[in-house]
Amino acid sequence: MAQAHPSHPFYPKTLVIANYKPNDITAMDILTVMFSSFGVALIGAFIISGWARRRLSFLERCSFSWFIMCGFIHMVIEGYFSVYHKTLAGHDSFLGQLWKEYSLSDSRYLM
């Protein structure tokens, strides 16, 4: 007998998550890509901040890099959630799978 809704790893187990698709990317792969992207954003911003007309101190360049990374997180990762939060459970894109992995700690992100 086929299940009406596929099983999922989220709590409570009785929670019905419509159109749920399990991740096909491992958590380690998701973390590797995510932190590599953060590293590229940080290093790229640090390099670009060296091209400023006014000579920036090391701390100013680090601050600039930090703000660029925060903007990246807010615009790309959280922006994806803002646009697709109602259909996230069925997504198999990288960012959809990242949010499903994050939702293991708090299933409210998939409801």
PDB file of N, CA and C in Angstrom:
ATOM      1  N   MET A   1       0.841  -1.182   0.000  1.00  0.00           N
ATOM      2  CA  MET A   1       0.000   0.000   0.000  1.00  0.00           C
ATOM      3  C   MET A   1       0.886   1.246   0.000  1.00  0.00           C
ATOM      4  N   ALA A   2       0.653   2.130  -0.911  1.00  0.00           N
ATOM      5  CA  ALA A   2       1.464   3.348  -1.034  1.00  0.00           C
ATOM      6  C   ALA A   2       1.040   4.369   0.012  1.00  0.00           C
ATOM      7  N   GLN A   3       2.033   5.097   0.526  1.00  0.00           N
ATOM      8  CA  GLN A   3       1.744   6.138   1.485  1.00  0.00           C
ATOM      9  C   GLN A   3       1.197   7.360   0.766  1.00  0.00           C
ATOM     10  N   ALA A   4       0.255   8.051   1.416  1.00  0.00           N
ATOM     11  CA  ALA A   4      -0.294   9.276   0.839  1.00  0.00           C
ATOM     12  C   ALA A   4       0.770  10.373   0.817  1.00  0.00           C
ATOM     13  N   HIS A   5       1.597  10.398   1.858  1.00  0.00           N
ATOM     14  CA  HIS A   5       2.669  11.380   1.949  1.00  0.00           C
ATOM     15  C   HIS A   5       3.958  10.636   2.267  1.00  0.00           C
ATOM     16  N   PRO A   6       5.037  10.911   1.536  1.00  0.00           N
ATOM     17  CA  PRO A   6       6.283  10.212   1.817  1.00  0.00           C
ATOM     18  C   PRO A   6       6.778  10.537   3.227  1.00  0.00           C
ATOM     19  N   SER A   7       7.498   9.593   3.822  1.00  0.00           N
ATOM     20  CA  SER A   7       8.032   9.849   5.156  1.00  0.00           C
ATOM     21  C   SER A   7       9.129  10.902   5.070  1.00  0.00           C
ATOM     22  N   HIS A   8       9.368  11.553   6.181  1.00  0.00           N
ATOM     23  CA  HIS A   8      10.365  12.612   6.231  1.00  0.00           C
ATOM     24  C   HIS A   8      11.099  12.532   7.557  1.00  0.00           C
ATOM     25  N   PRO A   9      12.270  13.175   7.668  1.00  0.00           N
ATOM     26  CA  PRO A   9      13.063  13.118   8.898  1.00  0.00           C
ATOM     27  C   PRO A   9      12.730  14.211   9.912  1.00  0.00           C
ATOM     28  N   PHE A  10      11.674  14.969   9.695  1.00  0.00           N
ATOM     29  CA  PHE A  10      11.365  16.123  10.531  1.00  0.00           C
ATOM     30  C   PHE A  10      10.439  15.748  11.680  1.00  0.00           C
ATOM     31  N   TYR A  11      10.496  16.537  12.737  1.00  0.00           N
ATOM     32  CA  TYR A  11       9.633  16.330  13.903  1.00  0.00           C
ATOM     33  C   TYR A  11       8.594  17.422  13.964  1.00  0.00           C
ATOM     34  N   PRO A  12       7.393  17.095  14.390  1.00  0.00           N
ATOM     35  CA  PRO A  12       6.921  15.771  14.780  1.00  0.00           C
ATOM     36  C   PRO A  12       6.749  14.875  13.558  1.00  0.00           C
ATOM     37  N   LYS A  13       6.916  13.589  13.775  1.00  0.00           N
ATOM     38  CA  LYS A  13       6.832  12.628  12.668  1.00  0.00           C
ATOM     39  C   LYS A  13       5.445  12.594  12.040  1.00  0.00           C
ATOM     40  N   THR A  14       4.445  13.023  12.773  1.00  0.00           N
ATOM     41  CA  THR A  14       3.074  13.027  12.241  1.00  0.00           C
ATOM     42  C   THR A  14       2.809  14.235  11.355  1.00  0.00           C
ATOM     43  N   LEU A  15       3.765  15.130  11.266  1.00  0.00           N
ATOM     44  CA  LEU A  15       3.628  16.327  10.450  1.00  0.00           C
ATOM     45  C   LEU A  15       3.463  15.941   8.984  1.00  0.00           C
ATOM     46  N   VAL A  16       2.483  16.513   8.332  1.00  0.00           N
ATOM     47  CA  VAL A  16       2.268  16.262   6.903  1.00  0.00           C
ATOM     48  C   VAL A  16       2.949  17.388   6.128  1.00  0.00           C
ATOM     49  N   ILE A  17       3.919  17.009   5.316  1.00  0.00           N
ATOM     50  CA  ILE A  17       4.642  17.976   4.485  1.00  0.00           C
ATOM     51  C   ILE A  17       4.327  17.638   3.030  1.00  0.00           C
ATOM     52  N   ALA A  18       3.494  18.472   2.425  1.00  0.00           N
ATOM     53  CA  ALA A  18       3.055  18.217   1.048  1.00  0.00           C
ATOM     54  C   ALA A  18       4.221  18.326   0.070  1.00  0.00           C
ATOM     55  N   ASN A  19       4.259  17.447  -0.900  1.00  0.00           N
ATOM     56  CA  ASN A  19       5.249  17.447  -1.988  1.00  0.00           C
ATOM     57  C   ASN A  19       6.684  17.286  -1.518  1.00  0.00           C
ATOM     58  N   TYR A  20       6.905  16.674  -0.364  1.00  0.00           N
ATOM     59  CA  TYR A  20       8.255  16.524   0.168  1.00  0.00           C
ATOM     60  C   TYR A  20       9.100  15.618  -0.722  1.00  0.00           C
ATOM     61  N   LYS A  21      10.317  16.096  -1.051  1.00  0.00           N
ATOM     62  CA  LYS A  21      11.317  15.301  -1.767  1.00  0.00           C
ATOM     63  C   LYS A  21      12.556  15.239  -0.880  1.00  0.00           C
ATOM     64  N   PRO A  22      13.062  14.041  -0.606  1.00  0.00           N
ATOM     65  CA  PRO A  22      14.281  13.960   0.214  1.00  0.00           C
ATOM     66  C   PRO A  22      15.492  14.523  -0.545  1.00  0.00           C
ATOM     67  N   ASN A  23      16.467  14.990   0.211  1.00  0.00           N
ATOM     68  CA  ASN A  23      17.693  15.527  -0.385  1.00  0.00           C
ATOM     69  C   ASN A  23      18.486  14.418  -1.065  1.00  0.00           C
ATOM     70  N   ASP A  24      19.114  14.756  -2.177  1.00  0.00           N
ATOM     71  CA  ASP A  24      20.019  13.805  -2.823  1.00  0.00           C
ATOM     72  C   ASP A  24      21.469  14.285  -2.732  1.00  0.00           C
ATOM     73  N   ILE A  25      21.694  15.403  -2.046  1.00  0.00           N
ATOM     74  CA  ILE A  25      23.034  15.903  -1.781  1.00  0.00           C
ATOM     75  C   ILE A  25      23.302  15.686  -0.288  1.00  0.00           C
ATOM     76  N   THR A  26      24.471  15.177   0.034  1.00  0.00           N
ATOM     77  CA  THR A  26      24.779  14.913   1.435  1.00  0.00           C
ATOM     78  C   THR A  26      24.990  16.228   2.202  1.00  0.00           C
ATOM     79  N   ALA A  27      24.814  16.149   3.506  1.00  0.00           N
ATOM     80  CA  ALA A  27      25.013  17.334   4.345  1.00  0.00           C
ATOM     81  C   ALA A  27      26.444  17.851   4.227  1.00  0.00           C
ATOM     82  N   MET A  28      27.405  16.952   4.151  1.00  0.00           N
ATOM     83  CA  MET A  28      28.802  17.365   4.023  1.00  0.00           C
ATOM     84  C   MET A  28      29.038  18.123   2.714  1.00  0.00           C
ATOM     85  N   ASP A  29      28.437  17.668   1.626  1.00  0.00           N
ATOM     86  CA  ASP A  29      28.576  18.371   0.344  1.00  0.00           C
ATOM     87  C   ASP A  29      27.929  19.754   0.410  1.00  0.00           C
ATOM     88  N   ILE A  30      26.770  19.845   1.054  1.00  0.00           N
ATOM     89  CA  ILE A  30      26.091  21.136   1.203  1.00  0.00           C
ATOM     90  C   ILE A  30      26.973  22.096   1.998  1.00  0.00           C
ATOM     91  N   LEU A  31      27.523  21.611   3.108  1.00  0.00           N
ATOM     92  CA  LEU A  31      28.377  22.460   3.939  1.00  0.00           C
ATOM     93  C   LEU A  31      29.657  22.866   3.210  1.00  0.00           C
ATOM     94  N   THR A  32      30.226  21.943   2.445  1.00  0.00           N
ATOM     95  CA  THR A  32      31.446  22.245   1.694  1.00  0.00           C
ATOM     96  C   THR A  32      31.203  23.359   0.686  1.00  0.00           C
ATOM     97  N   VAL A  33      30.135  23.262  -0.078  1.00  0.00           N
ATOM     98  CA  VAL A  33      29.827  24.291  -1.074  1.00  0.00           C
ATOM     99  C   VAL A  33      29.492  25.616  -0.390  1.00  0.00           C
ATOM    100  N   MET A  34      28.690  25.548   0.683  1.00  0.00           N
ATOM    101  CA  MET A  34      28.278  26.769   1.380  1.00  0.00           C
ATOM    102  C   MET A  34      29.490  27.507   1.959  1.00  0.00           C
ATOM    103  N   PHE A  35      30.354  26.798   2.703  1.00  0.00           N
ATOM    104  CA  PHE A  35      31.493  27.469   3.312  1.00  0.00           C
ATOM    105  C   PHE A  35      32.545  27.868   2.280  1.00  0.00           C
ATOM    106  N   SER A  36      32.639  27.139   1.183  1.00  0.00           N
ATOM    107  CA  SER A  36      33.539  27.556   0.099  1.00  0.00           C
ATOM    108  C   SER A  36      33.045  28.868  -0.512  1.00  0.00           C
ATOM    109  N   SER A  37      31.739  28.982  -0.678  1.00  0.00           N
ATOM    110  CA  SER A  37      31.151  30.224  -1.201  1.00  0.00           C
ATOM    111  C   SER A  37      31.406  31.386  -0.255  1.00  0.00           C
ATOM    112  N   PHE A  38      31.264  31.130   1.045  1.00  0.00           N
ATOM    113  CA  PHE A  38      31.562  32.175   2.028  1.00  0.00           C
ATOM    114  C   PHE A  38      33.025  32.593   1.921  1.00  0.00           C
ATOM    115  N   GLY A  39      33.912  31.630   1.772  1.00  0.00           N
ATOM    116  CA  GLY A  39      35.336  31.931   1.648  1.00  0.00           C
ATOM    117  C   GLY A  39      35.636  32.765   0.419  1.00  0.00           C
ATOM    118  N   VAL A  40      35.018  32.420  -0.706  1.00  0.00           N
ATOM    119  CA  VAL A  40      35.218  33.191  -1.944  1.00  0.00           C
ATOM    120  C   VAL A  40      34.712  34.620  -1.749  1.00  0.00           C
ATOM    121  N   ALA A  41      33.546  34.769  -1.113  1.00  0.00           N
ATOM    122  CA  ALA A  41      32.995  36.109  -0.868  1.00  0.00           C
ATOM    123  C   ALA A  41      33.920  36.916   0.044  1.00  0.00           C
ATOM    124  N   LEU A  42      34.409  36.284   1.112  1.00  0.00           N
ATOM    125  CA  LEU A  42      35.288  36.986   2.056  1.00  0.00           C
ATOM    126  C   LEU A  42      36.610  37.388   1.412  1.00  0.00           C
ATOM    127  N   ILE A  43      37.251  36.439   0.763  1.00  0.00           N
ATOM    128  CA  ILE A  43      38.559  36.715   0.154  1.00  0.00           C
ATOM    129  C   ILE A  43      38.418  37.695  -1.002  1.00  0.00           C
ATOM    130  N   GLY A  44      37.378  37.502  -1.815  1.00  0.00           N
ATOM    131  CA  GLY A  44      37.153  38.429  -2.927  1.00  0.00           C
ATOM    132  C   GLY A  44      36.913  39.851  -2.449  1.00  0.00           C
ATOM    133  N   ALA A  45      36.104  39.999  -1.401  1.00  0.00           N
ATOM    134  CA  ALA A  45      35.837  41.330  -0.859  1.00  0.00           C
ATOM    135  C   ALA A  45      37.104  41.939  -0.262  1.00  0.00           C
ATOM    136  N   PHE A  46      37.905  41.112   0.398  1.00  0.00           N
ATOM    137  CA  PHE A  46      39.147  41.616   0.989  1.00  0.00           C
ATOM    138  C   PHE A  46      40.096  42.112  -0.108  1.00  0.00           C
ATOM    139  N   ILE A  47      40.189  41.365  -1.190  1.00  0.00           N
ATOM    140  CA  ILE A  47      41.052  41.774  -2.316  1.00  0.00           C
ATOM    141  C   ILE A  47      40.523  43.051  -2.957  1.00  0.00           C
ATOM    142  N   ILE A  48      39.233  43.093  -3.211  1.00  0.00           N
ATOM    143  CA  ILE A  48      38.630  44.277  -3.845  1.00  0.00           C
ATOM    144  C   ILE A  48      38.785  45.514  -2.962  1.00  0.00           C
ATOM    145  N   SER A  49      38.679  45.314  -1.631  1.00  0.00           N
ATOM    146  CA  SER A  49      38.814  46.472  -0.729  1.00  0.00           C
ATOM    147  C   SER A  49      40.224  47.063  -0.780  1.00  0.00           C
ATOM    148  N   GLY A  50      41.191  46.306  -1.241  1.00  0.00           N
ATOM    149  CA  GLY A  50      42.551  46.818  -1.400  1.00  0.00           C
ATOM    150  C   GLY A  50      42.685  47.771  -2.570  1.00  0.00           C
ATOM    151  N   TRP A  51      41.721  47.783  -3.453  1.00  0.00           N
ATOM    152  CA  TRP A  51      41.749  48.665  -4.617  1.00  0.00           C
ATOM    153  C   TRP A  51      41.116  50.027  -4.340  1.00  0.00           C
ATOM    154  N   ALA A  52      40.691  50.268  -3.113  1.00  0.00           N
ATOM    155  CA  ALA A  52      40.040  51.541  -2.771  1.00  0.00           C
ATOM    156  C   ALA A  52      40.994  52.707  -3.005  1.00  0.00           C
ATOM    157  N   ARG A  53      40.440  53.851  -3.328  1.00  0.00           N
ATOM    158  CA  ARG A  53      41.278  55.044  -3.567  1.00  0.00           C
ATOM    159  C   ARG A  53      42.015  55.448  -2.297  1.00  0.00           C
ATOM    160  N   ARG A  54      41.306  55.384  -1.184  1.00  0.00           N
ATOM    161  CA  ARG A  54      41.935  55.697   0.099  1.00  0.00           C
ATOM    162  C   ARG A  54      42.479  54.400   0.672  1.00  0.00           C
ATOM    163  N   ARG A  55      43.659  54.449   1.211  1.00  0.00           N
ATOM    164  CA  ARG A  55      44.276  53.253   1.806  1.00  0.00           C
ATOM    165  C   ARG A  55      43.476  52.845   3.039  1.00  0.00           C
ATOM    166  N   LEU A  56      42.891  51.637   3.011  1.00  0.00           N
ATOM    167  CA  LEU A  56      42.098  51.140   4.135  1.00  0.00           C
ATOM    168  C   LEU A  56      42.978  50.318   5.072  1.00  0.00           C
ATOM    169  N   SER A  57      42.697  50.440   6.361  1.00  0.00           N
ATOM    170  CA  SER A  57      43.445  49.645   7.334  1.00  0.00           C
ATOM    171  C   SER A  57      42.995  48.185   7.233  1.00  0.00           C
ATOM    172  N   PHE A  58      43.759  47.317   7.859  1.00  0.00           N
ATOM    173  CA  PHE A  58      43.425  45.892   7.870  1.00  0.00           C
ATOM    174  C   PHE A  58      42.041  45.672   8.473  1.00  0.00           C
ATOM    175  N   LEU A  59      41.733  46.348   9.573  1.00  0.00           N
ATOM    176  CA  LEU A  59      40.421  46.192  10.220  1.00  0.00           C
ATOM    177  C   LEU A  59      39.287  46.718   9.345  1.00  0.00           C
ATOM    178  N   GLU A  60      39.519  47.803   8.634  1.00  0.00           N
ATOM    179  CA  GLU A  60      38.505  48.333   7.716  1.00  0.00           C
ATOM    180  C   GLU A  60      38.244  47.340   6.583  1.00  0.00           C
ATOM    181  N   ARG A  61      39.300  46.735   6.083  1.00  0.00           N
ATOM    182  CA  ARG A  61      39.135  45.745   5.015  1.00  0.00           C
ATOM    183  C   ARG A  61      38.409  44.504   5.520  1.00  0.00           C
ATOM    184  N   CYS A  62      38.721  44.089   6.753  1.00  0.00           N
ATOM    185  CA  CYS A  62      38.015  42.947   7.349  1.00  0.00           C
ATOM    186  C   CYS A  62      36.541  43.279   7.566  1.00  0.00           C
ATOM    187  N   SER A  63      36.258  44.497   8.016  1.00  0.00           N
ATOM    188  CA  SER A  63      34.867  44.926   8.218  1.00  0.00           C
ATOM    189  C   SER A  63      34.111  44.931   6.893  1.00  0.00           C
ATOM    190  N   PHE A  64      34.731  45.458   5.858  1.00  0.00           N
ATOM    191  CA  PHE A  64      34.108  45.465   4.532  1.00  0.00           C
ATOM    192  C   PHE A  64      33.803  44.042   4.082  1.00  0.00           C
ATOM    193  N   SER A  65      34.759  43.147   4.265  1.00  0.00           N
ATOM    194  CA  SER A  65      34.574  41.747   3.870  1.00  0.00           C
ATOM    195  C   SER A  65      33.434  41.109   4.648  1.00  0.00           C
ATOM    196  N   TRP A  66      33.355  41.395   5.944  1.00  0.00           N
ATOM    197  CA  TRP A  66      32.292  40.850   6.780  1.00  0.00           C
ATOM    198  C   TRP A  66      30.923  41.333   6.294  1.00  0.00           C
ATOM    199  N   PHE A  67      30.797  42.610   5.973  1.00  0.00           N
ATOM    200  CA  PHE A  67      29.524  43.139   5.491  1.00  0.00           C
ATOM    201  C   PHE A  67      29.147  42.550   4.138  1.00  0.00           C
ATOM    202  N   ILE A  68      30.110  42.329   3.279  1.00  0.00           N
ATOM    203  CA  ILE A  68      29.835  41.693   1.987  1.00  0.00           C
ATOM    204  C   ILE A  68      29.323  40.269   2.205  1.00  0.00           C
ATOM    205  N   MET A  69      29.945  39.523   3.119  1.00  0.00           N
ATOM    206  CA  MET A  69      29.499  38.165   3.385  1.00  0.00           C
ATOM    207  C   MET A  69      28.095  38.165   3.988  1.00  0.00           C
ATOM    208  N   CYS A  70      27.827  39.091   4.896  1.00  0.00           N
ATOM    209  CA  CYS A  70      26.476  39.187   5.466  1.00  0.00           C
ATOM    210  C   CYS A  70      25.451  39.500   4.384  1.00  0.00           C
ATOM    211  N   GLY A  71      25.795  40.404   3.488  1.00  0.00           N
ATOM    212  CA  GLY A  71      24.894  40.713   2.372  1.00  0.00           C
ATOM    213  C   GLY A  71      24.661  39.500   1.492  1.00  0.00           C
ATOM    214  N   PHE A  72      25.717  38.730   1.254  1.00  0.00           N
ATOM    215  CA  PHE A  72      25.592  37.501   0.461  1.00  0.00           C
ATOM    216  C   PHE A  72      24.619  36.527   1.130  1.00  0.00           C
ATOM    217  N   ILE A  73      24.773  36.351   2.432  1.00  0.00           N
ATOM    218  CA  ILE A  73      23.890  35.438   3.164  1.00  0.00           C
ATOM    219  C   ILE A  73      22.445  35.927   3.097  1.00  0.00           C
ATOM    220  N   HIS A  74      22.234  37.210   3.374  1.00  0.00           N
ATOM    221  CA  HIS A  74      20.876  37.745   3.406  1.00  0.00           C
ATOM    222  C   HIS A  74      20.223  37.756   2.029  1.00  0.00           C
ATOM    223  N   MET A  75      20.970  38.127   1.014  1.00  0.00           N
ATOM    224  CA  MET A  75      20.360  38.258  -0.307  1.00  0.00           C
ATOM    225  C   MET A  75      20.208  36.923  -1.024  1.00  0.00           C
ATOM    226  N   VAL A  76      21.191  36.056  -0.926  1.00  0.00           N
ATOM    227  CA  VAL A  76      21.148  34.801  -1.678  1.00  0.00           C
ATOM    228  C   VAL A  76      20.438  33.711  -0.883  1.00  0.00           C
ATOM    229  N   ILE A  77      20.953  33.376   0.275  1.00  0.00           N
ATOM    230  CA  ILE A  77      20.411  32.239   1.020  1.00  0.00           C
ATOM    231  C   ILE A  77      19.040  32.564   1.613  1.00  0.00           C
ATOM    232  N   GLU A  78      18.935  33.665   2.350  1.00  0.00           N
ATOM    233  CA  GLU A  78      17.649  34.021   2.938  1.00  0.00           C
ATOM    234  C   GLU A  78      16.677  34.540   1.882  1.00  0.00           C
ATOM    235  N   GLY A  79      17.203  35.154   0.830  1.00  0.00           N
ATOM    236  CA  GLY A  79      16.343  35.593  -0.271  1.00  0.00           C
ATOM    237  C   GLY A  79      15.655  34.416  -0.940  1.00  0.00           C
ATOM    238  N   TYR A  80      16.372  33.320  -1.112  1.00  0.00           N
ATOM    239  CA  TYR A  80      15.783  32.110  -1.702  1.00  0.00           C
ATOM    240  C   TYR A  80      14.627  31.624  -0.839  1.00  0.00           C
ATOM    241  N   PHE A  81      14.836  31.618   0.468  1.00  0.00           N
ATOM    242  CA  PHE A  81      13.767  31.191   1.381  1.00  0.00           C
ATOM    243  C   PHE A  81      12.570  32.135   1.275  1.00  0.00           C
ATOM    244  N   SER A  82      12.823  33.428   1.210  1.00  0.00           N
ATOM    245  CA  SER A  82      11.734  34.405   1.132  1.00  0.00           C
ATOM    246  C   SER A  82      10.867  34.202  -0.106  1.00  0.00           C
ATOM    247  N   VAL A  83      11.483  33.859  -1.196  1.00  0.00           N
ATOM    248  CA  VAL A  83      10.743  33.677  -2.442  1.00  0.00           C
ATOM    249  C   VAL A  83      10.040  32.321  -2.490  1.00  0.00           C
ATOM    250  N   TYR A  84      10.691  31.259  -2.027  1.00  0.00           N
ATOM    251  CA  TYR A  84      10.179  29.900  -2.216  1.00  0.00           C
ATOM    252  C   TYR A  84       9.710  29.199  -0.945  1.00  0.00           C
ATOM    253  N   HIS A  85       9.489  29.904   0.151  1.00  0.00           N
ATOM    254  CA  HIS A  85       9.193  29.244   1.420  1.00  0.00           C
ATOM    255  C   HIS A  85       7.948  28.358   1.389  1.00  0.00           C
ATOM    256  N   LYS A  86       6.978  28.667   0.545  1.00  0.00           N
ATOM    257  CA  LYS A  86       5.748  27.861   0.523  1.00  0.00           C
ATOM    258  C   LYS A  86       5.927  26.533  -0.206  1.00  0.00           C
ATOM    259  N   THR A  87       6.895  26.438  -1.096  1.00  0.00           N
ATOM    260  CA  THR A  87       7.087  25.220  -1.887  1.00  0.00           C
ATOM    261  C   THR A  87       8.442  24.570  -1.642  1.00  0.00           C
ATOM    262  N   LEU A  88       9.126  24.987  -0.604  1.00  0.00           N
ATOM    263  CA  LEU A  88      10.495  24.557  -0.336  1.00  0.00           C
ATOM    264  C   LEU A  88      10.648  23.048  -0.175  1.00  0.00           C
ATOM    265  N   ALA A  89       9.672  22.385   0.407  1.00  0.00           N
ATOM    266  CA  ALA A  89       9.784  20.948   0.690  1.00  0.00           C
ATOM    267  C   ALA A  89       9.966  20.112  -0.573  1.00  0.00           C
ATOM    268  N   GLY A  90       9.508  20.587  -1.706  1.00  0.00           N
ATOM    269  CA  GLY A  90       9.614  19.837  -2.945  1.00  0.00           C
ATOM    270  C   GLY A  90      10.791  20.232  -3.823  1.00  0.00           C
ATOM    271  N   HIS A  91      11.590  21.170  -3.388  1.00  0.00           N
ATOM    272  CA  HIS A  91      12.705  21.652  -4.220  1.00  0.00           C
ATOM    273  C   HIS A  91      13.889  20.695  -4.167  1.00  0.00           C
ATOM    274  N   ASP A  92      14.531  20.519  -5.320  1.00  0.00           N
ATOM    275  CA  ASP A  92      15.744  19.708  -5.352  1.00  0.00           C
ATOM    276  C   ASP A  92      16.948  20.517  -5.841  1.00  0.00           C
ATOM    277  N   SER A  93      16.813  21.845  -5.870  1.00  0.00           N
ATOM    278  CA  SER A  93      17.955  22.707  -6.198  1.00  0.00           C
ATOM    279  C   SER A  93      18.906  22.731  -4.999  1.00  0.00           C
ATOM    280  N   PHE A  94      20.102  23.235  -5.212  1.00  0.00           N
ATOM    281  CA  PHE A  94      21.073  23.277  -4.122  1.00  0.00           C
ATOM    282  C   PHE A  94      20.548  24.077  -2.935  1.00  0.00           C
ATOM    283  N   LEU A  95      20.035  25.288  -3.198  1.00  0.00           N
ATOM    284  CA  LEU A  95      19.554  26.118  -2.089  1.00  0.00           C
ATOM    285  C   LEU A  95      18.317  25.516  -1.425  1.00  0.00           C
ATOM    286  N   GLY A  96      17.470  24.859  -2.200  1.00  0.00           N
ATOM    287  CA  GLY A  96      16.324  24.165  -1.606  1.00  0.00           C
ATOM    288  C   GLY A  96      16.774  23.059  -0.668  1.00  0.00           C
ATOM    289  N   GLN A  97      17.786  22.315  -1.077  1.00  0.00           N
ATOM    290  CA  GLN A  97      18.301  21.241  -0.241  1.00  0.00           C
ATOM    291  C   GLN A  97      19.043  21.795   0.978  1.00  0.00           C
ATOM    292  N   LEU A  98      19.701  22.939   0.815  1.00  0.00           N
ATOM    293  CA  LEU A  98      20.345  23.580   1.954  1.00  0.00           C
ATOM    294  C   LEU A  98      19.297  23.936   3.011  1.00  0.00           C
ATOM    295  N   TRP A  99      18.172  24.499   2.589  1.00  0.00           N
ATOM    296  CA  TRP A  99      17.121  24.863   3.533  1.00  0.00           C
ATOM    297  C   TRP A  99      16.463  23.641   4.156  1.00  0.00           C
ATOM    298  N   LYS A 100      16.317  22.561   3.399  1.00  0.00           N
ATOM    299  CA  LYS A 100      15.752  21.341   4.000  1.00  0.00           C
ATOM    300  C   LYS A 100      16.703  20.766   5.036  1.00  0.00           C
ATOM    301  N   GLU A 101      17.992  20.846   4.785  1.00  0.00           N
ATOM    302  CA  GLU A 101      18.971  20.383   5.773  1.00  0.00           C
ATOM    303  C   GLU A 101      18.911  21.268   7.013  1.00  0.00           C
ATOM    304  N   TYR A 102      18.815  22.568   6.819  1.00  0.00           N
ATOM    305  CA  TYR A 102      18.702  23.499   7.941  1.00  0.00           C
ATOM    306  C   TYR A 102      17.409  23.245   8.720  1.00  0.00           C
ATOM    307  N   SER A 103      16.364  22.863   8.023  1.00  0.00           N
ATOM    308  CA  SER A 103      15.061  22.612   8.656  1.00  0.00           C
ATOM    309  C   SER A 103      15.060  21.389   9.552  1.00  0.00           C
ATOM    310  N   LEU A 104      16.094  20.568   9.466  1.00  0.00           N
ATOM    311  CA  LEU A 104      16.171  19.425  10.383  1.00  0.00           C
ATOM    312  C   LEU A 104      16.251  19.904  11.825  1.00  0.00           C
ATOM    313  N   SER A 105      16.781  21.091  12.057  1.00  0.00           N
ATOM    314  CA  SER A 105      16.874  21.626  13.411  1.00  0.00           C
ATOM    315  C   SER A 105      15.589  22.347  13.829  1.00  0.00           C
ATOM    316  N   ASP A 106      14.783  22.777  12.872  1.00  0.00           N
ATOM    317  CA  ASP A 106      13.537  23.465  13.180  1.00  0.00           C
ATOM    318  C   ASP A 106      12.573  23.287  11.996  1.00  0.00           C
ATOM    319  N   SER A 107      11.667  22.348  12.116  1.00  0.00           N
ATOM    320  CA  SER A 107      10.793  21.988  10.993  1.00  0.00           C
ATOM    321  C   SER A 107       9.819  23.103  10.607  1.00  0.00           C
ATOM    322  N   ARG A 108       9.741  24.162  11.384  1.00  0.00           N
ATOM    323  CA  ARG A 108       8.841  25.266  11.028  1.00  0.00           C
ATOM    324  C   ARG A 108       9.235  25.920   9.713  1.00  0.00           C
ATOM    325  N   TYR A 109      10.487  25.757   9.289  1.00  0.00           N
ATOM    326  CA  TYR A 109      10.914  26.324   8.011  1.00  0.00           C
ATOM    327  C   TYR A 109      10.259  25.636   6.825  1.00  0.00           C
ATOM    328  N   LEU A 110       9.730  24.434   7.017  1.00  0.00           N
ATOM    329  CA  LEU A 110       9.084  23.728   5.906  1.00  0.00           C
ATOM    330  C   LEU A 110       7.561  23.798   5.950  1.00  0.00           C
ATOM    331  N   MET A 111       7.019  24.403   6.964  1.00  0.00           N
ATOM    332  CA  MET A 111       5.548  24.457   7.065  1.00  0.00           C
ATOM    333  C   MET A 111       4.988  25.685   6.419  1.00  0.00           C
TER     334      MET A 111
END
